[in-house]
mmCIF file of C-alpha atoms and ligand atoms in Angstrom:
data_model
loop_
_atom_site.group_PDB
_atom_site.id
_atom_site.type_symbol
_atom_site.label_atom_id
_atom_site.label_comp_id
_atom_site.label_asym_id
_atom_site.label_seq_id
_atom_site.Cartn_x
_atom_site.Cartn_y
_atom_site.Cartn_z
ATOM 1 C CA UNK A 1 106.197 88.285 28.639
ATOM 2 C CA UNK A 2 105.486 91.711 29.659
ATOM 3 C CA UNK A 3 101.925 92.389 32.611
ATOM 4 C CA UNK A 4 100.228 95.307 32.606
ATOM 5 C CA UNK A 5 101.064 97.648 35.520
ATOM 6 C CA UNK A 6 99.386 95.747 38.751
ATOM 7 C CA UNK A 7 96.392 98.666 40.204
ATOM 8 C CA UNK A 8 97.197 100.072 43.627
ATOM 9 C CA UNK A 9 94.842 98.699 45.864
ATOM 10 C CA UNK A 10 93.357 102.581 46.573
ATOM 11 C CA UNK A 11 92.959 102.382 42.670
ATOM 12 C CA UNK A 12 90.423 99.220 43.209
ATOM 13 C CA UNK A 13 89.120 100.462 46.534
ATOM 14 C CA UNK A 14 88.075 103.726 44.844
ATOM 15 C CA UNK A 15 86.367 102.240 42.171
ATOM 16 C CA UNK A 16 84.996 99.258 43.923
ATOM 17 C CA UNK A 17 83.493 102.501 46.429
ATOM 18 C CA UNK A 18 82.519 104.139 43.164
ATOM 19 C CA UNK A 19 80.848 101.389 41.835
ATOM 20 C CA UNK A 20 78.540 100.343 45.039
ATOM 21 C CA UNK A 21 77.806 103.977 45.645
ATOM 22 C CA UNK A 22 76.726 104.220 42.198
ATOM 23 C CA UNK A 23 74.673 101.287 42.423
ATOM 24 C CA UNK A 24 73.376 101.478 45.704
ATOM 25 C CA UNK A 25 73.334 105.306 47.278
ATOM 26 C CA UNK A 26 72.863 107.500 43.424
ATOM 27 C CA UNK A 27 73.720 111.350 43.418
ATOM 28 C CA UNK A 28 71.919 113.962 45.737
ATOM 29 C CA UNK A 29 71.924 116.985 44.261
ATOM 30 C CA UNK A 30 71.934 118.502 48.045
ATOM 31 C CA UNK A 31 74.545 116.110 49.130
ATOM 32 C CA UNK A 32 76.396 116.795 46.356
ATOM 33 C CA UNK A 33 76.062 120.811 46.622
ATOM 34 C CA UNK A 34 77.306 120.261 50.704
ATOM 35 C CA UNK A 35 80.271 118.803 49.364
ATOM 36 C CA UNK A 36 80.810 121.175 46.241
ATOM 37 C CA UNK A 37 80.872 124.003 49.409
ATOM 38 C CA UNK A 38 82.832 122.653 51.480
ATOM 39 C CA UNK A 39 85.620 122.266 48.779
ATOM 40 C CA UNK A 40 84.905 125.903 47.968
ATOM 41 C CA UNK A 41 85.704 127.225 50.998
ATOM 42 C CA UNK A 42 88.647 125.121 51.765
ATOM 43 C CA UNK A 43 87.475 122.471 54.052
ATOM 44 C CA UNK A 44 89.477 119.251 54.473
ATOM 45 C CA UNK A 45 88.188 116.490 52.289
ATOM 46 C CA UNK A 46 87.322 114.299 55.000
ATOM 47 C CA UNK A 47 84.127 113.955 55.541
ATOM 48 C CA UNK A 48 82.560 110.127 55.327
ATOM 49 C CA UNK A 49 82.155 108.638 52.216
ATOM 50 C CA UNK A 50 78.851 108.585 50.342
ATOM 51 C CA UNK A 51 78.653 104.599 51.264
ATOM 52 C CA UNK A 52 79.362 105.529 54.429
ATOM 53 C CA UNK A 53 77.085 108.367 55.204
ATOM 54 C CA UNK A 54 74.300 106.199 53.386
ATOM 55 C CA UNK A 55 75.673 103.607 56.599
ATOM 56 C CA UNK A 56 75.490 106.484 59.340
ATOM 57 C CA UNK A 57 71.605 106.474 57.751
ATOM 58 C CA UNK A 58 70.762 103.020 57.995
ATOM 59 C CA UNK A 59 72.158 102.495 61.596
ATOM 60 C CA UNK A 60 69.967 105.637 62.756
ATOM 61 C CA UNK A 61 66.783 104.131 60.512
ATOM 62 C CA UNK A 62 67.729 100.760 62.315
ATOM 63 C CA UNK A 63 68.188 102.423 65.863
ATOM 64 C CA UNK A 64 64.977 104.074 65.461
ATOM 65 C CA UNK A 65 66.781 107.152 66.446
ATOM 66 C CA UNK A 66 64.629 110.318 67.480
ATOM 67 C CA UNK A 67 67.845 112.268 69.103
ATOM 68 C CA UNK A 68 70.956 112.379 67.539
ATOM 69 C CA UNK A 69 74.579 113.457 68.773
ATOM 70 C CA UNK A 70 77.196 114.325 66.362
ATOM 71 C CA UNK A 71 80.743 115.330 67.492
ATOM 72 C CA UNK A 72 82.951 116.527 64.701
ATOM 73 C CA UNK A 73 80.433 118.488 61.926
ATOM 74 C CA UNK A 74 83.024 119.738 59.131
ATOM 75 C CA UNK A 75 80.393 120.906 56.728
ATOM 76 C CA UNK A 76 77.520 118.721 57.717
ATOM 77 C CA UNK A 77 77.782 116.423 55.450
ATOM 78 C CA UNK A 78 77.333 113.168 57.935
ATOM 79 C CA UNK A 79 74.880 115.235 59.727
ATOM 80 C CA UNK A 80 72.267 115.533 56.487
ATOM 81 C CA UNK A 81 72.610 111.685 56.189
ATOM 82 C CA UNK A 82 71.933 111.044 60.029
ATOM 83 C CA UNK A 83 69.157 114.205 60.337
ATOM 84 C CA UNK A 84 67.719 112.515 57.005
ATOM 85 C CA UNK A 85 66.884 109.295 59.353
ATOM 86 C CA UNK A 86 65.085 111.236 61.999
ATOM 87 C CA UNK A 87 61.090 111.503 62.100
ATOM 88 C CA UNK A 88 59.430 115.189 62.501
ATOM 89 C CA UNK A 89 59.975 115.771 65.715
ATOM 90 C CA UNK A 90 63.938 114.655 65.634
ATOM 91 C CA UNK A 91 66.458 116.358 66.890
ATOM 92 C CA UNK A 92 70.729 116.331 65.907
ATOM 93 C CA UNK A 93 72.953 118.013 68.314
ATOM 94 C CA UNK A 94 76.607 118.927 66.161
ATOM 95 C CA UNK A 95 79.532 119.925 67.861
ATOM 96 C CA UNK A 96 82.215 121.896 65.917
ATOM 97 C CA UNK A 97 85.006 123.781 66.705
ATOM 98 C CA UNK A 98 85.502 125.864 63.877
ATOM 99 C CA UNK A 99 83.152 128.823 63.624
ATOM 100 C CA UNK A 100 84.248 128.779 59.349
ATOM 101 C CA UNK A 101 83.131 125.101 59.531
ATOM 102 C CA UNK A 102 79.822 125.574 60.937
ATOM 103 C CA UNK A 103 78.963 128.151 58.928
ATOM 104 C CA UNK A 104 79.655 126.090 55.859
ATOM 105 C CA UNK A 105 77.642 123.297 57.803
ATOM 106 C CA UNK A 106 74.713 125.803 58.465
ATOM 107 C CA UNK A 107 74.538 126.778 54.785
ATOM 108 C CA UNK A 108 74.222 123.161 53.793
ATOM 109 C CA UNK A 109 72.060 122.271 56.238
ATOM 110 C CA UNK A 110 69.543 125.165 55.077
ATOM 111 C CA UNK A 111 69.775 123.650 51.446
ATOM 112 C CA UNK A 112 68.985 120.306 53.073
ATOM 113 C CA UNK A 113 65.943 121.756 55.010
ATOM 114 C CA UNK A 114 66.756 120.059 57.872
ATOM 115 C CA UNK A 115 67.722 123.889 59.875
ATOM 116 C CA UNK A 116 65.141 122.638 62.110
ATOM 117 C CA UNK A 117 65.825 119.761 62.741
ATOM 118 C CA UNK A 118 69.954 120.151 63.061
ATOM 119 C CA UNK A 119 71.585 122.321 65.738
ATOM 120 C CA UNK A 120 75.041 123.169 65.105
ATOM 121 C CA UNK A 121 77.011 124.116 68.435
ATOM 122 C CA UNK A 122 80.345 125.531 68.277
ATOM 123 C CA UNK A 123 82.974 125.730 70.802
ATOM 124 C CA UNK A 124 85.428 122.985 72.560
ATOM 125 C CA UNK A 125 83.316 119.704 72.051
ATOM 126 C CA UNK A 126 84.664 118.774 75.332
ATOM 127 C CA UNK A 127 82.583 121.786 76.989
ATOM 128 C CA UNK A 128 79.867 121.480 74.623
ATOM 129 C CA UNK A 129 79.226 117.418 75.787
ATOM 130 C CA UNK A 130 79.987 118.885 79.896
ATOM 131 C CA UNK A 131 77.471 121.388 79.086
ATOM 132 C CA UNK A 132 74.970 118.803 77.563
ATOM 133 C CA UNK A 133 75.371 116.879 81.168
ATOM 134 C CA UNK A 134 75.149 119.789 83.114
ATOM 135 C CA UNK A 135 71.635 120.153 82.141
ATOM 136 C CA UNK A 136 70.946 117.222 82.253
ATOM 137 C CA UNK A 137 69.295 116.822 78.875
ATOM 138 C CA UNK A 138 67.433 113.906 77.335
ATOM 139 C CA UNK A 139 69.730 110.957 75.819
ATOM 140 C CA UNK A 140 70.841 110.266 72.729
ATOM 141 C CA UNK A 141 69.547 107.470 70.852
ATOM 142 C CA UNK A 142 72.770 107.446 68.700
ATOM 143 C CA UNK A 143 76.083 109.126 68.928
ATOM 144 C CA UNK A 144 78.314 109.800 66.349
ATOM 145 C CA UNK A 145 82.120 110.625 67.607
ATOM 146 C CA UNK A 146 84.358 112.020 64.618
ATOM 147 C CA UNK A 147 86.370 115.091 65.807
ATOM 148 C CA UNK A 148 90.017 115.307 67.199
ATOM 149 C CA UNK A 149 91.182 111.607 67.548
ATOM 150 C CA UNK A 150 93.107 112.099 70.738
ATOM 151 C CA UNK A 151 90.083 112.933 72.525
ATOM 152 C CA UNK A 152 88.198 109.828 72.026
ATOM 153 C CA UNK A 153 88.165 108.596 75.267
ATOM 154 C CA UNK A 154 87.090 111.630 77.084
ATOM 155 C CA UNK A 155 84.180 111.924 74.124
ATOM 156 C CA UNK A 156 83.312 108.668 74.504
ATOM 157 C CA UNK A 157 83.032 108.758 78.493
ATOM 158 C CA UNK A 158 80.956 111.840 77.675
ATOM 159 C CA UNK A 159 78.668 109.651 75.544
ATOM 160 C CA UNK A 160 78.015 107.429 77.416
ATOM 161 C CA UNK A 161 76.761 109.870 80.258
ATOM 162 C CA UNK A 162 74.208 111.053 77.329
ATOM 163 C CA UNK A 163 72.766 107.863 76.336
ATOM 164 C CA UNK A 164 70.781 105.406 77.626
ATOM 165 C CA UNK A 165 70.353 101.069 77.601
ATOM 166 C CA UNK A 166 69.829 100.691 73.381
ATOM 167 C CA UNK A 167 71.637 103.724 72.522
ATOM 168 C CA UNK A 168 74.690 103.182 69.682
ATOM 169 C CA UNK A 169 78.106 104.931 69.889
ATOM 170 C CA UNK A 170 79.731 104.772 66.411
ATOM 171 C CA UNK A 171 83.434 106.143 66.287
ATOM 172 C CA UNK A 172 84.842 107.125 62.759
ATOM 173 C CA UNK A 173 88.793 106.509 61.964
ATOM 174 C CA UNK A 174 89.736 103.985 64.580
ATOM 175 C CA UNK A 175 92.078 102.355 62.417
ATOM 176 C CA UNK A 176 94.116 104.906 60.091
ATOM 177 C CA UNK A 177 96.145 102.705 58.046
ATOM 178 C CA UNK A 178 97.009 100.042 60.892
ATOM 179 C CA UNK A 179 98.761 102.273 62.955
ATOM 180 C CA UNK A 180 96.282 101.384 65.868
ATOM 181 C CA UNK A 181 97.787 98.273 65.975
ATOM 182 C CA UNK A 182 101.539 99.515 66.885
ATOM 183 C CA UNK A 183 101.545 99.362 70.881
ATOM 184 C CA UNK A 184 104.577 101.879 70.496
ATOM 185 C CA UNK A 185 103.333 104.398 68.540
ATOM 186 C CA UNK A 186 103.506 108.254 69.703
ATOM 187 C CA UNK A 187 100.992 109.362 67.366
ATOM 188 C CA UNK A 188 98.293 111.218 69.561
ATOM 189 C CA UNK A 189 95.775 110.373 67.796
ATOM 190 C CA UNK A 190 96.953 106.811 67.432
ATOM 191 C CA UNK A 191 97.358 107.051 71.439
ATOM 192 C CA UNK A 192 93.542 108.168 71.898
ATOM 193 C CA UNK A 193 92.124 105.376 69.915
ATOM 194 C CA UNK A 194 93.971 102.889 71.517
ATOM 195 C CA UNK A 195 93.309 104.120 75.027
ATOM 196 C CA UNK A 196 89.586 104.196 73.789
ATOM 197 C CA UNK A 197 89.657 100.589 73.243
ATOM 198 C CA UNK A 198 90.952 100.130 76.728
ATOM 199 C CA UNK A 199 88.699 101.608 78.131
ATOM 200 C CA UNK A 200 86.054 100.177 76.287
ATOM 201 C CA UNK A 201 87.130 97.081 77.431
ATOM 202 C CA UNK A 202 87.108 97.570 80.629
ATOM 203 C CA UNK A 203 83.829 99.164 80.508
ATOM 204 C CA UNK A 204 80.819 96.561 81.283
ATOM 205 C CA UNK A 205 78.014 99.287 80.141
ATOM 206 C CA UNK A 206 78.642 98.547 76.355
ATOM 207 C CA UNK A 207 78.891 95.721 74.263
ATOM 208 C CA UNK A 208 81.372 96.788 71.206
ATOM 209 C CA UNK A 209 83.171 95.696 68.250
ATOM 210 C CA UNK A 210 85.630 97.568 65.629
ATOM 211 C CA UNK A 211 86.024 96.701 61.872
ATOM 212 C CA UNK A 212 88.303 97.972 59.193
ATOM 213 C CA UNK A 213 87.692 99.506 56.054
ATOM 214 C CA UNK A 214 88.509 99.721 52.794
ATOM 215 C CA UNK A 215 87.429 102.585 50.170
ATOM 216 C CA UNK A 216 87.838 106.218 48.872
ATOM 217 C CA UNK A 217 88.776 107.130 52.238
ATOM 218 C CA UNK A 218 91.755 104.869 52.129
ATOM 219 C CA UNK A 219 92.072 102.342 55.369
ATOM 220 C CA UNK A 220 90.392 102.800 58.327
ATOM 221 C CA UNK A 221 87.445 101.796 60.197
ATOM 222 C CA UNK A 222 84.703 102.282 62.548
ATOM 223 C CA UNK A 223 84.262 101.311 66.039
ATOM 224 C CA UNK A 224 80.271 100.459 67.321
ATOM 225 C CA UNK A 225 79.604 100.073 70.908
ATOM 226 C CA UNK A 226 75.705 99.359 71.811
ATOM 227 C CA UNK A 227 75.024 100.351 75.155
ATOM 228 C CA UNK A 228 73.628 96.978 77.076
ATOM 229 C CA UNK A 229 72.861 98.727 80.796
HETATM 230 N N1 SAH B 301 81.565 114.231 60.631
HETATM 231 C C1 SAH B 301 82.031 115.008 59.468
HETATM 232 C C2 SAH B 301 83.536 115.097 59.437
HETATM 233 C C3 SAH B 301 84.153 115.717 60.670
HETATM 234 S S1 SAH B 301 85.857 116.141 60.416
HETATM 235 C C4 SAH B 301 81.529 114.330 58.200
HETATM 236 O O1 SAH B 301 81.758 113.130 58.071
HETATM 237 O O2 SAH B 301 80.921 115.003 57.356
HETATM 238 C C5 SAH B 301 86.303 116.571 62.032
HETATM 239 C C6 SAH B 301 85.749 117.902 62.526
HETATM 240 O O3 SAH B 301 86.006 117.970 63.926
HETATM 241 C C7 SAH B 301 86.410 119.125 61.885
HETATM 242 O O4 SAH B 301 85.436 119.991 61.358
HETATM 243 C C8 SAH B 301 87.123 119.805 63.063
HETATM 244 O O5 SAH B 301 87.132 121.220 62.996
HETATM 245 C C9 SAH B 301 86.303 119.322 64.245
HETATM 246 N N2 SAH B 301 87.022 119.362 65.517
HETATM 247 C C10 SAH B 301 88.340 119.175 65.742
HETATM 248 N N3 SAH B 301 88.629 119.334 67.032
HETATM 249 C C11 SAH B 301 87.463 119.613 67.662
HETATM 250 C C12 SAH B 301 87.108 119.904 69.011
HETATM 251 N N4 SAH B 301 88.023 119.908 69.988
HETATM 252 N N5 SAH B 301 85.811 120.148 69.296
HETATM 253 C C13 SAH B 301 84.881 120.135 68.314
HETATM 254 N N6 SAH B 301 85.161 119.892 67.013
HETATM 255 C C14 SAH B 301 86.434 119.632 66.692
HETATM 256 C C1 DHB B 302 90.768 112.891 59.243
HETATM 257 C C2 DHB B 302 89.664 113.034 60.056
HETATM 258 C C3 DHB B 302 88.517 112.302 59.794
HETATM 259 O O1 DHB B 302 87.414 112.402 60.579
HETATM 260 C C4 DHB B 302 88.466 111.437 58.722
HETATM 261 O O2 DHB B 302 87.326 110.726 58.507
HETATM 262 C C5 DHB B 302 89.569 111.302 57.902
HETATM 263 C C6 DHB B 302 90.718 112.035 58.156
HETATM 264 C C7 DHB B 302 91.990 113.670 59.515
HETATM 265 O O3 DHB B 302 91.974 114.445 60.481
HETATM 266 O O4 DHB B 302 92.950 113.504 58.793
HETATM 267 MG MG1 MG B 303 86.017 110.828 60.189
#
């Protein structure tokens, strides 16, 4: 007896992802357009996934967020999703490197309407966050850390000088395939996400979990740390 050729499981996960988003999140022709640019220029396909940034949404809806932190804008396409949960008088903070990025992210953000509501800064996100507590500016309701995985300690310190009790941290690609698991691994970015979860365990100011993830974006996961005092 001969089987049909078994589906890779990033066959099912894509069309399990394709599936709920169609069901549940639809087509936006802005969202759609942001992504449509970024390819055009070149960008990385790695911004979240529709499911995802739909998420990003709910948790700022749910956090009642007013001021938003983004680290890590690509073309902006998590930041429309997030910006889209704020109320008039919102505010999202993005940090990018990449001037080519942020002007891709600017462009889309214009479409979006939401140029008032969404600053992009670029530069180092490191300075940009020592900056932010330098002047000592009002926290962050929710912070979203998705830039240079080796980092996320130091961005994640950072946050948590910029929030206050009730504020969420949510950190994107904490898991990248299992590898976070492997105590030996050299990877650096491996290396940062692991040392973030040390020190978010030794860190009495949050109360956090991590989950994995299945779906277009392969396996990974998200890590959410609510800040308790
Ligand atoms: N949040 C985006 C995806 C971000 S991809 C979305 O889901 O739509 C990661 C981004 O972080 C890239 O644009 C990259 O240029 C930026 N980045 C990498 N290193 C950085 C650094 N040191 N400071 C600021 N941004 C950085
Ligand atoms: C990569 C970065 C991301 O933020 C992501 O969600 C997926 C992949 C990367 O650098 O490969
Ligand atoms: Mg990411």
């Amino acid at each position: 007896m001969t089987h049909p050729p078994e589906k890779s499981p990033q066959t099912v996960w894509n069309a399990v992802d394709a599936y709920f988003s169609e069901q549940l999140v639809g087509h936006d022709p802005v969202l759609d357009a942001a992504t449509a640019d970024a390819d055009a220029a070149g960008l990385p396909p790695i911004a979240v996934a529709p499911n995802q940034g739909k998420l990003l949404h709910l948790l700022a809806l749910t956090q009642g967020a007013r001021r938003v932190l983004e680290v890590g804008t690509l073309a902006g396409y998590s930041a429309i999703w997030l910006a889209r949960a704020l109320p008039d008088d919102g505010e999202l903070l993005t940090l990018e490197l990449d001037p080519k990025h942020a002007e891709v992210a600017r462009g889309n953000l214009v479409r979006a309407g939401l140029e008032k509501v969404v600053e992009v800064r670029v530069g180092r996100a490191a300075d940009s966050l020592a900056a932010l507590v330098e002047e000592g500016v009002e926290p962050f309701d929710l912070v979203f850390i998705d830039a240079d995985k080796p980092s996320n300690p130091e961005y994640f310190r950072r946050a948590l000088e910029l929030t206050r009790p009730g504020s969420l941290i949510i950190v994107d690609n904490v898991v990248r395939g299992g590898r976070v698991a492997d105590a030996g691994s050299t990877d650096p970015a491996v290396v940062g996400t692991r040392a973030l979860h040390a020190l978010i365990a030794a860190e009495p100011r949050v109360s956090a979990t991590s989950v994995q993830t299945v779906g277009s974006k392969g396996y990974d996961g998200f890590t959410l740390a609510r800040v308790v005092s």
